[in-house]
Every structure is written in C-alpha cells, then in structure tokens.
DNA sequence: GAGTGCTCAGTTCC
DNA sequence: CGGAACTGAGCACT
C-alpha cells in the first residue's frame, strides 16, 4: 500500500504549534486517488485487512446535472441533556470560556442528591432480582394495586412534582415545567428512553424466569416520568413548542406527550378550549397523521387530514356522519381564526417495520375543509392543511431520502455510491455539495482493528455454551455473567445502558454469529454517508432516523502505541487518532436513580474501566468512524466493548446513538482532549484544535 | 373532582 | 403477513 505524502497538506507546517490552531478544515487532506480502482476483496474479509481499497476514479463518475436541489440543514448542534446537574439558570452563550472540569468520575452523586420521599410504589429499595421476584409473588393483584395507585396519584403528582424542590434531581427544573427549552426537552426524552430501555431489558430477561411481563414499556416509562414530574412544556399552546425543532423525530406517542408537542396519547387531534374575551372558543393545537385514514400525503407541503369520529354506530348499526364536535370543531375554528397547527407525520420505519416513527413537520394553516363520503357512506370531514413557508425541510427531505435510497431520484454533489466498496452490507455514499473537492484522502476501508493488543484485565474467556443465541435472563451464560447478569442489548439490538465495559460474545462462544450479544461486530446497520461540511472538512451524517442506543459503528483502525502518536505529532499530524486516555466531558446516559426504584446496578457507574490506554489511528486504515467530527454537544458516544478472538480478548470502541437522530443530521462525538503538561511527548508540540461545533456548551477546543 | 367517552397506539395472538 | 382483539393514557366534557 502506497501513501503519497506529497499530496497531503500539513496544516501544522507553517503554524506555531504551541497555540490553538484554527483547524479549518479539520480534515482537508487532498485526495490521493490511484489511477485504477478495483475492489478486490470479499465483503467479509477473514483476517487482517484487504490488500487494497479505494474510490473510483473521480472523472469517471457522472455528476448529475440539473438535479433537484434541496436545502437540507445538517446542523446538529444540540446539547447534552444528560449532564445531570441541573443548572439553576441558563448560561449566556459565552461559548469559549466555559470552564472545564478535569475529572472523569461521575460528579452526579455529590451535586445531585436524590430526591427523597417521593417514592412510587415500585420503589421498595429492592435490587433487580428481588424486585422481580417480589412482583411475581404478589402477582396480578399487586399490579392492579399499582395501577390504581398510579391512577389516583397521577393528577396530583404531575403538577406537584415539578414544584417540589426535592424531586429536582430527576425532574425538570420547575420553571421549565410549563415552558421548556431545548435542554429540558432533551432531558425528558433521554430519561424516557433510558427508563423504557431498562424496562425492555427486564422484560426480555423475565421471559425465561417468570410469566409476568411488563407490557407496553413505553406506557410504563411514561408513567414513571409523570410521577416524578419529568415533563416539560406542560402549558398547552398553539404554535411552536420551545425546545422542539422542525424535523425532530419520536418513536412513541408518549414521547410527544411528555414534551408538550402533542397532548393526546392516542387521539390524532389535540385541541383545547380558550377564552377569547367573554367567549369560549376551541382551537386545534396539533394533528398526527399516521398515513391511515386515507390522508393525502402526496404533496409534501399539503396534508389533507380526515376528521375524527366513527362512521358506524355499533349500538344500532347505523351508518353515521362525523359530527362537527371535538377535534373536528377545533380544526374548523382554527381554520376560521387562521391559527397555526402543528403537524406530526407518522411513517412506518423502513428498517424496523414494527416500529413507527413520528416526525415534527412544523406549522401548517388550514386552508380549506369539506365533507366527503367514506366507503361506508358516512360523511367524513376533510381538512386541507398547508405548510407555512420558511421552515426547515423535514418530511419532504425524509421522503426525498427514500427516493435517493431507492435510486429513483438523483442528487446534487453525488460522488460515489459506496465508499466502503462493498465491505459494509449497506452502501456508504460520498457527496460534496459545497465545493469541488472530489473525496477524502486515500485510506483502506476496514471494519475493525488491525494489530490489536490483547486486553490485560480479563483472562481469555472460554466462551459461553449457549446454543444458537444467548438468551437474556439465562444466568448460565458466561457472557451474561460477565455483564453482571444483564443482557446489554434489547431484543432489537439497542444498547440499554452505558457501562464500564461491555462483554460481547466472541469466536470462542458456541452461539452463532447472529447471537444478539454481538451487536458491535456486525457492521453498519444505518444508511450513513460521508459528506463535505462547510467548515470542518469531511463529516458523517445519517440518512436514516436513528433511535437512541442504536449501534452506529466501531472506531476501526490500526492500534498503535503512544510513541507512535508522538512521532506523528512531530511529523504529519495524525487527525485520525482515537485515544481512550483523553479527558472526556462526563455525562449521564443511564436513567436517573429513583425513577425505576429497581436498585439496579446499571445506574451506578458509567465510568469506563480501561486498564491500559487504547490508541487507534484511522489514518491509513479505518471505516466510517474516522469521518465523524467532534462536537461538544454530540449525538453519538463511544463505549468500550470486549470480546474474544482466537483465545484472546480484545478491546474495541463502539459508537452508539446518544439520542434519537433525525435523517440528515451530522453524527458527532466528543473527541476529548489532553491535559496541558500531560500530553504525550512534548506538550509544546501538542496542538489543540479550535472547536467549531457552535453548541452553546462548546468548550472551545478539542484534541 | 370523579366518572365517562373517545381516540390516526402498540402488542400479541390467531 | 395481516387483521382482530385487547389494554390502554390523557384529554374534554359532564
């Protein structure tokens, strides 16, 4: 493999290295494209890495002309909600002076005392197993009691919890209860999904041990959060909802309830009555279009929405017309008042057909309404909602992406269909619609680590004896034992909790390669693409909606030792280093104490345990992970994963979605940074990069 | 303020 | 795989 260094640009050459360099672009190495490209390795290269891999010759790639142009905002600068410590007030956007804390251990325990006294029925201080056993013993009656208890308490608690200062450790800052912001919305959503994942984990593991099941983890999680006041935007309102952006995605109706986007848990039309002077009036707030009921969704900016009400009277078996009441009346009134109505578009997830995804598509106004005859002959109200101009493209962009993927629409700046050259099972497209650079510098695409060093802490596992696939709750499985009895992933391969270390099954295990405990070894599962950012070189973004906890990819590359990093620092600065020993901003991803009351150990620590630092260079060898840019408010985090190959255990770095990530959002993680004076080699030569993430929490630099 | 009716969920079962 | 059955949470309204 030949590396042509003459063509690479060294940003450091003419710059004083002791200063923070304005690294622009971050990855601006000129493309070194061989004359010939041939993909000459199988998709599953057995060992080592493919001898050769590159891009197609750029000239040969046709650039579609006159392609439909679409402004897709790939900006993702979002905040970390999980930095559990509640800020008493918003810090003004003084980005570059944010103080940094220099510790890795969690500070949440100290600054964030648990709210006492506010314990729900599920919380009895039992550990996980006891909790389950206890529930089994008491059986259905206990469940019933719980339900009734919840029902009685709910209305009161919802309001009180936020005002009660003691519950602020898990709840939402009281002032944000009625009117939220970006941070409170994020906090609620992340907490919800974390609790939900944990409930799914309990449910999965119980299948073997008992007959009692946790049905509808979404409802249970919602219940739990409501009791603790973890809600925001409780004040019902028409128009935009603070902290929620056009294009945001949701995976459960309850998520939209909890953040005030759509108040109905099932109903399609959310509305409220208002006082207009002395008159009482009713107005529509939001509608959810699930694609059923024959809603017309042909035009992306128009939604023809059907009113509510059955066309068939079950009692006397009559065909009936819909009536101008409830939601229908509200839509009618909103039309006359020219009020804005929020529209949420629902679609079945293409990759996971059982799941439904909801996307907030912004504000619409009702332009027309009429009555149609339904199939049964009953009258159905129809409302024509038209999208207000000037909003970010959301649903339209999503639909366009489907066309890109199916090949029925061409696109601007398209360079290459699959940068991985068949290594990944899902093609990784390469696009540049900002300038004429034709691709990143040459590298070899490989999905995992080369030259890995055996992991010292754990002696090589003999592997588990499970047949076919390891099953959650099977405590005889040695891999599950290593994970402290918890199966790390849910049935649909979502990571449940961040952990010091995750043990996956490896080649020594008897289970098959499709075992659920090998999530990080299976390559890309999402459609992602490498694209040119405006000011940060090449980046990685997703075409698919991604659920929080989804596996993104491994950080692939060559395992190197520290001496080599120094060498690189002196010479060609290696921008593709991943180093576990850097300082990373602590954050909390697992659910808060007290929300479940299961006393489970998974909330105790998110501090990674890595005995000796793992340093990976993806400069010459790597996968899509090397293209992920840094952000101080990332949407992806890394997690150490351990599994065995050929009698030895190796540590890998796996990336998971920190929160739900909408289509076209850039994927970013925290690069961490090296302490001044602690840098490898001479600190004078250690260059920090100026951060361009534009997040309000930006600390100004990284690396 | 407790109870009822209604609803573009989400699962499981057949 | 697709529909039916089933259990639902939250809201307006009574």
XYZ file of C-alpha atoms (C1' of nucleotides) in Angstrom:
731
model
C 0.000 0.000 0.000
C 1.493 3.246 -1.006
C 0.846 6.506 0.682
C 1.550 9.565 -1.321
C 2.555 12.158 1.187
C 3.432 14.753 -1.369
C -0.159 15.407 -1.956
C -1.138 15.832 1.613
C -1.445 19.216 3.189
C 0.049 19.721 6.575
C -1.903 22.338 8.346
C 0.740 22.460 11.020
C 3.691 23.234 8.832
C 3.513 26.962 8.876
C 1.833 27.451 12.187
C 3.054 27.991 15.688
C 2.178 24.694 17.250
C 2.030 25.908 20.786
C -1.042 27.909 20.031
C -4.503 26.696 19.461
C -4.695 26.378 15.781
C -7.732 27.303 13.867
C -8.136 23.945 12.314
C -10.010 24.616 9.200
C -10.897 22.399 7.667
C -10.405 19.637 10.133
C -9.861 17.033 7.533
C -8.694 18.747 4.453
C -6.184 16.333 3.127
C -6.182 16.467 -0.603
C -7.495 13.334 -2.202
C -4.907 10.872 -3.310
C -6.706 8.769 -5.771
C -4.990 5.951 -7.527
C -5.401 5.674 -11.209
C -7.120 2.405 -11.016
C -9.516 1.214 -8.542
C -10.625 -2.245 -8.133
C -12.418 -3.721 -5.318
C -10.606 -6.941 -4.841
C -11.654 -8.371 -1.562
C -14.682 -10.187 -0.319
C -17.218 -8.474 1.857
C -16.216 -10.457 4.868
C -12.519 -10.396 4.801
C -11.479 -13.215 7.073
C -8.492 -11.797 8.848
C -6.161 -8.918 8.529
C -7.437 -6.301 6.169
C -7.963 -6.078 2.470
C -4.819 -5.501 0.486
C -6.246 -2.666 -1.452
C -9.235 -0.463 -1.493
C -10.009 2.901 -2.886
C -12.506 5.109 -4.547
C -13.487 5.093 -8.083
C -11.616 7.305 -10.419
C -13.318 10.620 -9.959
C -13.500 11.621 -13.586
C -15.436 8.562 -14.412
C -18.193 9.418 -12.057
C -21.011 11.192 -13.747
C -22.236 14.217 -11.928
C -25.923 14.570 -12.270
C -26.847 17.895 -13.741
C -29.900 19.868 -13.057
C -30.718 17.759 -10.109
C -33.396 18.878 -7.814
C -31.747 20.963 -5.207
C -32.830 20.853 -1.660
C -31.670 22.790 1.306
C -31.113 20.285 3.997
C -29.842 21.624 7.203
C -27.319 19.189 8.538
C -26.596 21.165 11.614
C -26.955 19.168 14.733
C -25.503 21.351 17.385
C -27.513 20.032 20.227
C -26.963 19.854 23.872
C -26.140 17.071 26.210
C -29.143 16.786 28.390
C -27.681 14.073 30.500
C -25.167 16.254 32.228
C -27.478 15.603 35.078
C -26.505 18.527 37.179
C -29.299 20.973 36.880
C -28.110 24.406 36.024
C -30.002 26.963 38.001
C -30.157 29.260 35.078
C -29.151 29.369 31.512
C -25.582 30.293 30.900
C -25.368 33.036 28.355
C -23.825 31.982 25.111
C -20.279 32.715 26.117
C -19.107 29.687 24.333
C -15.383 29.736 24.509
C -14.983 30.418 28.184
C -16.992 27.538 29.548
C -14.961 26.131 32.404
C -13.930 22.546 32.051
C -13.861 20.050 34.819
C -10.877 17.813 34.875
C -12.171 14.622 36.220
C -13.628 11.567 34.704
C -15.517 10.191 37.631
C -19.146 10.977 37.897
C -19.934 14.007 39.958
C -23.623 13.457 39.841
C -23.784 11.776 43.186
C -22.361 14.715 45.041
C -24.027 17.625 43.430
C -27.213 15.883 42.687
C -28.704 14.428 45.811
C -31.520 12.063 45.305
C -34.890 13.425 45.914
C -36.153 11.719 48.997
C -39.648 10.959 49.998
C -41.087 10.909 46.563
C -41.170 7.191 46.112
C -43.589 5.400 43.911
C -44.984 2.006 44.643
C -42.447 0.237 42.526
C -39.685 1.603 44.640
C -39.077 -0.537 47.647
C -35.334 -0.487 47.721
C -35.114 -3.974 46.324
C -32.493 -4.984 43.923
C -33.403 -6.059 40.457
C -33.946 -9.720 41.104
C -35.751 -9.191 44.344
C -37.875 -6.662 42.633
C -38.884 -9.152 40.016
C -39.403 -11.970 42.479
C -41.424 -9.749 44.699
C -43.609 -8.810 41.833
C -44.047 -12.387 40.796
C -45.087 -13.412 44.290
C -47.616 -10.760 44.662
C -48.863 -11.446 41.234
C -51.532 -9.727 39.358
C -53.186 -8.232 42.370
C -50.165 -6.222 43.184
C -50.019 -4.970 39.653
C -53.614 -3.988 39.937
C -52.890 -2.153 43.135
C -50.042 -0.368 41.474
C -52.223 0.655 38.624
C -54.898 2.034 40.862
C -52.326 3.790 42.938
C -50.841 5.362 39.869
C -54.207 6.423 38.668
C -55.101 8.089 41.934
C -51.812 9.806 42.348
C -51.168 10.882 38.854
C -53.145 14.039 38.531
C -51.857 15.498 41.740
C -48.288 14.403 41.281
C -47.926 15.747 37.819
C -48.276 19.287 38.969
C -46.682 18.970 42.354
C -43.578 17.122 41.372
C -42.148 19.971 39.434
C -42.694 22.448 42.222
C -41.305 20.144 44.816
C -37.682 21.056 45.014
C -36.676 17.660 46.268
C -37.520 15.911 43.103
C -35.482 18.262 41.002
C -32.714 15.716 40.791
C -34.759 13.615 38.467
C -37.420 16.062 37.432
C -37.356 19.093 35.292
C -36.495 22.459 36.712
C -39.857 23.773 37.933
C -39.664 26.874 35.818
C -39.302 24.665 32.768
C -42.303 22.572 33.628
C -44.730 24.913 31.949
C -42.420 26.345 29.331
C -39.435 24.273 28.415
C -36.371 24.744 26.310
C -34.019 22.643 24.322
C -32.316 21.287 27.377
C -35.448 20.282 29.232
C -36.892 18.603 26.162
C -33.694 16.654 25.692
C -33.577 15.681 29.315
C -37.121 14.369 29.281
C -36.659 12.424 26.063
C -33.385 10.857 27.128
C -34.740 9.925 30.521
C -37.852 8.434 28.996
C -35.968 6.248 26.596
C -33.457 5.175 29.175
C -36.212 4.002 31.503
C -38.024 2.384 28.632
C -34.929 0.505 27.534
C -34.358 -0.709 31.067
C -37.934 -1.941 31.287
C -37.495 -3.756 27.997
C -34.355 -5.338 29.373
C -36.211 -6.547 32.442
C -38.998 -7.833 30.266
C -36.612 -9.655 27.947
C -34.828 -11.362 30.804
C -38.004 -12.377 32.543
C -39.296 -14.475 29.717
C -37.212 -17.313 30.995
C -37.836 -16.789 34.656
C -41.457 -15.953 35.039
C -44.679 -15.488 33.274
C -45.256 -11.968 34.467
C -44.403 -9.460 31.855
C -44.000 -5.765 31.554
C -46.210 -4.924 28.676
C -46.014 -1.578 26.992
C -42.721 -0.362 28.337
C -43.484 2.960 26.700
C -46.539 3.477 28.881
C -44.756 2.287 31.971
C -41.850 4.604 31.369
C -44.197 7.476 30.753
C -45.984 6.692 33.991
C -42.768 6.669 35.891
C -41.658 10.010 34.495
C -45.018 11.626 35.069
C -44.912 10.612 38.716
C -41.544 12.253 39.082
C -42.501 15.379 37.227
C -40.124 14.654 34.384
C -42.184 16.532 31.870
C -41.820 19.802 30.126
C -43.955 22.265 28.192
C -46.956 21.309 30.284
C -48.679 24.525 29.324
C -50.721 23.686 26.312
C -50.192 26.023 23.451
C -50.781 26.571 19.789
C -47.830 27.201 17.508
C -44.196 26.318 18.077
C -43.145 24.438 21.195
C -39.936 25.662 22.833
C -37.073 23.229 22.568
C -38.598 21.237 19.746
C -37.288 21.759 16.254
C -38.855 21.040 12.927
C -37.573 17.653 11.843
C -37.257 16.193 15.341
C -38.239 12.552 15.462
C -40.076 10.450 18.016
C -40.610 6.745 18.362
C -43.610 6.730 20.664
C -46.670 8.875 21.035
C -45.833 9.166 24.703
C -42.622 10.971 23.895
C -44.598 13.710 22.226
C -46.948 13.884 25.225
C -44.086 14.281 27.673
C -42.510 17.221 25.876
C -45.734 19.017 25.053
C -45.746 18.527 21.313
C -48.983 16.551 21.148
C -51.022 16.014 24.274
C -53.109 13.047 23.245
C -51.753 9.604 23.913
C -53.866 8.122 21.163
C -56.023 10.805 19.662
C -54.976 12.266 16.352
C -56.195 15.782 17.002
C -55.047 17.728 20.022
C -57.118 20.756 20.884
C -58.036 22.978 23.795
C -60.646 25.472 24.758
C -59.645 29.089 25.168
C -61.280 32.215 26.435
C -61.487 34.866 23.811
C -62.798 37.819 25.723
C -66.073 36.674 27.141
C -66.481 33.972 24.533
C -65.316 30.452 24.872
C -63.681 29.019 21.844
C -61.914 25.836 20.927
C -58.766 25.636 18.815
C -56.707 22.845 17.358
C -53.103 22.558 18.508
C -51.634 19.652 16.609
C -52.519 16.688 14.460
C -50.766 13.371 13.963
C -51.009 11.920 10.502
C -50.184 8.257 10.572
C -50.848 7.621 6.960
C -54.019 5.688 7.710
C -57.499 7.084 7.192
C -56.564 7.872 3.628
C -54.855 11.123 4.432
C -53.484 12.619 1.283
C -49.733 12.949 1.652
C -48.789 13.317 -1.980
C -47.773 16.945 -1.793
C -45.116 17.444 0.857
C -46.390 20.859 1.862
C -50.028 19.878 1.956
C -51.796 17.467 4.232
C -55.411 16.514 3.741
C -56.428 15.304 7.147
C -59.549 13.341 7.965
C -61.685 14.342 10.877
C -62.428 12.096 13.812
C -65.491 10.039 14.583
C -66.677 6.614 13.591
C -68.767 6.153 10.523
C -70.532 3.245 12.091
C -72.662 3.206 15.165
C -72.057 -0.076 16.924
C -75.187 0.087 19.039
C -77.868 0.394 16.429
C -75.662 -0.499 13.476
C -76.240 2.677 11.614
C -74.016 4.398 9.150
C -73.371 7.794 10.638
C -71.778 11.034 9.575
C -68.938 12.563 11.507
C -70.116 15.389 13.674
C -68.758 18.867 13.986
C -67.564 18.374 17.533
C -64.379 17.742 19.486
C -61.344 17.758 17.235
C -63.379 18.434 14.143
C -64.888 21.539 15.654
C -61.476 22.684 16.820
C -59.992 22.296 13.356
C -62.918 24.194 11.960
C -62.442 27.035 14.407
C -58.702 27.131 13.795
C -59.375 27.405 10.098
C -61.589 30.415 10.604
C -59.169 32.027 13.018
C -56.233 31.330 10.680
C -54.391 29.743 13.572
C -51.242 27.726 13.193
C -51.495 23.989 13.731
C -48.563 21.716 14.402
C -48.308 18.715 12.120
C -46.638 15.457 13.038
C -46.116 12.987 10.238
C -46.025 9.326 11.095
C -44.395 6.671 8.982
C -43.563 3.064 9.376
C -39.838 2.624 9.855
C -38.375 1.073 6.737
C -35.652 -0.789 8.606
C -37.787 -1.876 11.531
C -41.243 -2.426 10.199
C -42.859 -2.950 13.544
C -41.762 0.481 14.709
C -43.421 3.722 13.802
C -41.589 6.980 13.568
C -43.116 10.389 14.056
C -41.539 13.486 12.635
C -42.486 17.004 13.606
C -43.072 18.738 10.324
C -43.640 22.252 11.594
C -46.561 24.646 11.433
C -49.412 24.486 8.999
C -52.555 26.519 8.422
C -55.909 25.124 7.466
C -56.812 26.434 4.072
C -59.921 24.513 3.242
C -62.337 21.981 4.626
C -65.145 19.921 3.187
C -67.129 16.735 3.687
C -66.580 13.552 1.759
C -68.440 10.274 1.650
C -66.432 7.451 3.114
C -66.513 3.857 1.938
C -69.346 3.055 4.286
C -71.278 6.022 3.018
C -70.908 8.143 6.101
C -69.722 11.713 5.927
C -66.078 12.409 6.715
C -64.622 15.823 7.417
C -61.562 16.695 5.397
C -59.166 19.476 6.268
C -56.564 20.804 3.903
C -53.517 21.904 5.857
C -50.838 23.881 4.062
C -47.317 24.184 5.411
C -46.142 27.664 6.304
C -43.207 28.792 4.174
C -39.720 29.424 5.524
C -39.462 26.325 7.671
C -36.679 23.812 7.531
C -37.400 20.907 5.235
C -38.355 17.907 7.324
C -40.902 15.442 5.988
C -40.103 16.473 2.424
C -36.415 15.816 2.976
C -37.232 12.467 4.501
C -39.277 11.452 1.509
C -36.570 12.641 -0.837
C -34.060 10.489 1.009
C -36.252 7.459 0.399
C -36.048 8.266 -3.273
C -32.281 8.625 -3.132
C -32.019 5.279 -1.455
C -34.260 3.566 -3.932
C -32.406 5.226 -6.759
C -35.468 6.943 -8.135
C -34.035 10.411 -7.585
C -30.579 11.691 -8.337
C -28.859 14.243 -6.209
C -26.514 17.155 -6.222
C -22.856 16.630 -5.428
C -23.110 12.873 -5.541
C -19.633 11.399 -5.948
C -19.693 7.746 -5.050
C -22.363 5.194 -4.243
C -20.358 3.112 -1.819
C -17.196 4.373 -0.263
C -16.771 1.099 1.603
C -16.573 -0.709 -1.683
C -18.795 -3.488 -0.542
C -17.176 -4.052 2.816
C -20.268 -2.812 4.606
C -23.540 -4.540 3.909
C -25.121 -1.128 3.485
C -23.561 1.238 0.962
C -21.896 4.390 2.273
C -22.379 7.198 -0.185
C -19.960 10.060 -0.686
C -21.303 13.506 -1.501
C -19.997 17.022 -1.720
C -22.398 19.808 -2.456
C -20.354 22.645 -1.015
C -17.208 22.745 -3.165
C -15.380 20.775 -5.829
C -13.217 18.530 -3.708
C -13.724 15.061 -5.033
C -13.096 12.961 -1.965
C -11.086 12.489 1.185
C -7.502 11.264 1.214
C -6.869 7.662 0.383
C -7.328 5.111 3.108
C -8.096 1.444 3.327
C -11.616 0.587 4.343
C -11.713 -1.957 7.098
C -14.403 -2.652 9.644
C -12.397 -3.406 12.756
C -8.967 -3.151 14.354
C -5.643 -4.154 12.929
C -2.705 -5.160 15.101
C -4.833 -5.261 18.255
C -3.182 -5.941 21.563
C -4.687 -8.469 23.938
C -6.690 -6.989 26.724
C -4.862 -7.469 30.002
C -7.526 -7.299 32.648
C -9.670 -10.250 31.744
C -8.255 -13.636 31.099
C -9.357 -15.097 27.822
C -12.841 -16.399 28.044
C -13.584 -19.937 27.114
C -16.752 -18.601 25.662
C -20.309 -19.382 26.549
C -22.041 -22.649 25.831
C -25.281 -21.217 24.580
C -26.943 -22.848 21.651
C -27.713 -20.701 18.641
C -28.174 -17.456 20.500
C -27.627 -16.259 24.041
C -30.897 -15.510 25.745
C -31.479 -12.629 28.144
C -32.083 -13.911 31.644
C -30.051 -17.062 31.129
C -27.695 -16.752 34.046
C -25.833 -19.866 32.968
C -24.440 -17.951 30.027
C -20.941 -16.935 30.987
C -21.099 -13.869 28.763
C -24.198 -12.628 30.533
C -22.475 -13.310 33.829
C -19.627 -11.088 32.775
C -22.162 -8.373 32.090
C -23.328 -8.654 35.688
C -26.383 -10.622 34.719
C -27.743 -8.039 32.339
C -28.048 -8.592 28.661
C -26.513 -5.414 27.277
C -28.913 -5.048 24.371
C -32.650 -5.152 23.886
C -34.274 -7.589 21.502
C -33.919 -5.094 18.668
C -30.221 -4.547 19.330
C -30.471 -1.271 21.215
C -27.906 -0.624 23.916
C -29.645 -0.435 27.288
C -27.067 1.299 29.457
C -23.616 2.752 29.285
C -21.298 0.530 31.255
C -17.676 0.461 32.345
C -17.191 -2.358 29.886
C -19.491 -4.426 27.733
C -18.704 -8.066 27.121
C -19.874 -9.434 23.818
C -19.708 -12.979 22.610
C -16.691 -13.842 20.526
C -15.231 -16.593 18.435
C -14.820 -18.807 21.472
C -18.525 -18.803 22.199
C -20.688 -21.606 20.933
C -23.527 -19.345 19.960
C -23.944 -18.445 16.325
C -22.712 -15.242 14.709
C -26.228 -13.851 14.726
C -26.357 -14.014 18.526
C -27.826 -10.806 19.898
C -24.774 -10.259 22.027
C -22.573 -9.383 19.075
C -24.130 -6.106 18.106
C -20.896 -4.193 17.600
C -19.430 -6.865 15.365
C -21.997 -6.787 12.645
C -21.051 -3.628 10.799
C -23.235 -0.750 9.715
C -26.958 -1.027 10.203
C -27.898 2.524 9.227
C -27.574 4.318 5.956
C -24.869 6.867 6.561
C -22.903 8.988 4.164
C -19.637 10.859 4.108
C -20.227 14.456 3.125
C -18.305 17.679 2.891
C -19.146 20.128 5.647
C -18.897 23.833 5.135
C -16.080 24.445 7.567
C -14.984 21.188 9.143
C -13.766 19.101 6.266
C -15.484 15.808 5.659
C -18.099 14.582 8.053
C -20.526 11.741 8.565
C -24.282 12.026 8.568
C -27.214 9.681 8.655
C -29.868 9.180 6.041
C -31.999 7.051 8.350
C -33.746 8.065 11.522
C -31.719 6.539 14.349
C -33.040 5.518 17.737
C -31.148 6.381 20.883
C -28.902 3.471 21.808
C -28.526 2.192 18.263
C -25.135 0.887 17.300
C -23.527 3.154 14.740
C -20.112 1.698 14.039
C -16.834 0.732 15.594
C -13.832 3.027 15.603
C -11.810 0.961 13.184
C -8.145 1.432 12.539
C -4.664 0.465 13.482
C -3.845 0.010 17.142
C -0.693 1.973 17.839
C 1.327 2.778 20.925
C 1.965 6.155 22.386
C 5.434 6.562 20.944
C 3.937 6.500 17.525
C 1.493 9.244 18.380
C 4.407 11.477 19.347
C 6.121 10.696 16.126
C 3.030 11.573 14.239
C 2.678 14.767 16.144
C 6.104 15.846 15.083
C 5.657 14.963 11.514
C 2.350 14.513 9.829
C -0.140 15.344 12.460
C -2.497 12.428 12.715
C -6.002 13.744 12.929
C -7.463 10.284 12.986
C -6.382 9.287 16.474
C -8.779 7.814 18.952
C -7.303 7.730 22.431
C -9.165 6.323 25.420
C -6.878 8.154 27.833
C -8.001 11.601 26.779
C -10.210 13.614 29.081
C -13.855 13.308 28.206
C -16.619 15.514 29.463
C -18.581 13.333 31.860
C -22.216 12.874 31.098
C -25.010 10.678 32.261
C -26.829 8.462 29.828
C -28.460 5.869 32.061
C -31.714 6.688 33.758
C -31.808 8.586 36.990
C -31.851 6.929 40.352
C -35.289 6.530 41.737
C -37.198 6.532 38.504
C -37.496 2.811 38.453
C -36.640 2.015 42.000
C -35.277 -1.315 40.944
C -31.966 -0.671 42.609
C -30.308 -1.986 39.523
C -26.590 -1.727 39.283
C -26.595 -0.333 35.826
C -27.065 3.179 37.074
C -24.136 3.077 39.431
C -21.337 3.783 37.049
C -20.785 4.975 33.565
C -17.075 5.387 34.096
C -15.164 3.276 31.686
C -12.649 0.824 33.063
C -9.751 0.544 30.689
C -6.580 -0.774 32.298
C -4.172 0.426 29.667
C -4.996 3.087 27.120
C -6.147 2.035 23.701
C -4.937 4.271 20.903
C -6.266 3.777 17.420
C -5.102 5.511 14.296
C -7.537 5.523 11.412
C -5.276 7.481 9.164
C -4.419 4.640 6.816
C -6.977 2.047 7.768
C -10.465 2.694 9.003
C -14.198 2.774 8.479
C -16.829 5.496 8.524
C -15.983 6.179 12.165
C -12.921 8.130 11.060
C -15.140 10.734 9.427
C -17.139 11.609 12.487
C -16.380 15.149 13.584
C -16.093 16.464 17.085
C -18.858 18.257 18.924
C -19.086 19.472 22.480
C -22.793 18.598 22.292
C -22.583 15.335 20.431
C -25.303 12.923 19.373
C -23.044 9.867 19.496
C -20.919 8.441 22.296
C -18.274 5.748 22.476
C -18.398 2.653 24.624
C -15.636 0.109 25.273
C -16.602 -3.382 24.153
C -14.647 -6.532 24.826
C -14.764 -9.843 23.034
C -12.503 -12.738 22.285
C -10.862 -13.743 19.077
C -8.590 -16.735 18.840
C -8.150 -17.325 22.532
C -7.516 -13.700 23.372
C -9.733 -10.842 24.360
C -9.541 -7.533 22.544
C -10.933 -4.165 23.401
C -12.936 -2.317 20.785
C -14.516 1.106 20.686
C -18.155 1.070 19.654
C -20.246 4.127 18.873
C -23.877 4.362 19.896
C -26.538 6.974 19.305
C -26.803 9.203 22.345
C -30.339 10.254 21.439
C -32.764 9.959 18.567
C -31.063 11.323 15.483
C -33.190 12.615 12.619
C -32.327 11.990 8.978
C -29.605 14.204 7.506
C -28.192 15.118 10.913
C -24.430 15.040 11.200
C -23.073 12.383 13.545
C -20.634 13.750 16.094
C -18.959 12.603 19.261
C -16.765 14.189 21.888
C -13.124 13.846 20.853
C -11.992 14.637 24.365
C -8.777 16.470 24.999
C -5.339 16.076 26.510
C -4.382 17.954 29.621
C -1.681 20.526 29.104
C 1.535 19.114 30.512
C 0.141 15.625 30.430
C 0.383 15.371 26.728
C 2.367 12.640 25.246
C 5.814 13.754 24.225
C 6.441 17.428 24.441
C 3.349 19.387 25.289
C 4.614 22.294 23.256
C 4.010 20.250 20.193
C 0.592 19.165 21.194
C -1.873 21.047 19.063
C -5.344 21.651 20.213
C -7.994 22.187 17.648
C -10.331 25.093 17.753
C -13.819 23.731 18.022
C -16.394 24.821 15.503
C -19.333 22.868 16.852
C -21.294 26.033 17.626
C -23.040 24.427 20.538
C -23.922 26.689 23.452
C -21.901 24.368 25.612
C -18.844 24.500 23.404
C -15.645 24.425 25.418
C -13.747 26.000 22.546
C -11.276 23.327 21.624
C -10.588 19.633 21.494
C -7.786 17.197 20.827
C -63.443 16.214 41.036
C -64.768 11.673 39.856
C -66.606 9.364 36.074
C -67.426 8.677 31.021
C -66.488 8.629 26.284
C -63.345 8.998 22.689
C -59.158 8.206 20.218
C -54.593 8.178 13.358
C -51.297 3.008 19.906
C -48.749 -0.661 20.324
C -48.615 -5.723 21.202
C -49.847 -10.126 20.876
C -52.402 -13.638 19.156
C -54.590 -16.237 15.565
C -48.049 -11.269 6.956
C -52.422 -9.058 8.253
C -56.210 -8.287 10.813
C -58.630 -8.702 15.284
C -58.572 -8.418 19.954
C -57.044 -6.270 23.873
C -55.446 -2.992 27.160
C -54.581 1.456 27.296
C -53.295 7.314 28.817
C -54.715 11.518 28.527
C -57.914 14.827 27.379
C -62.547 17.287 27.156
C -66.779 17.152 28.794
C -70.443 16.040 32.197
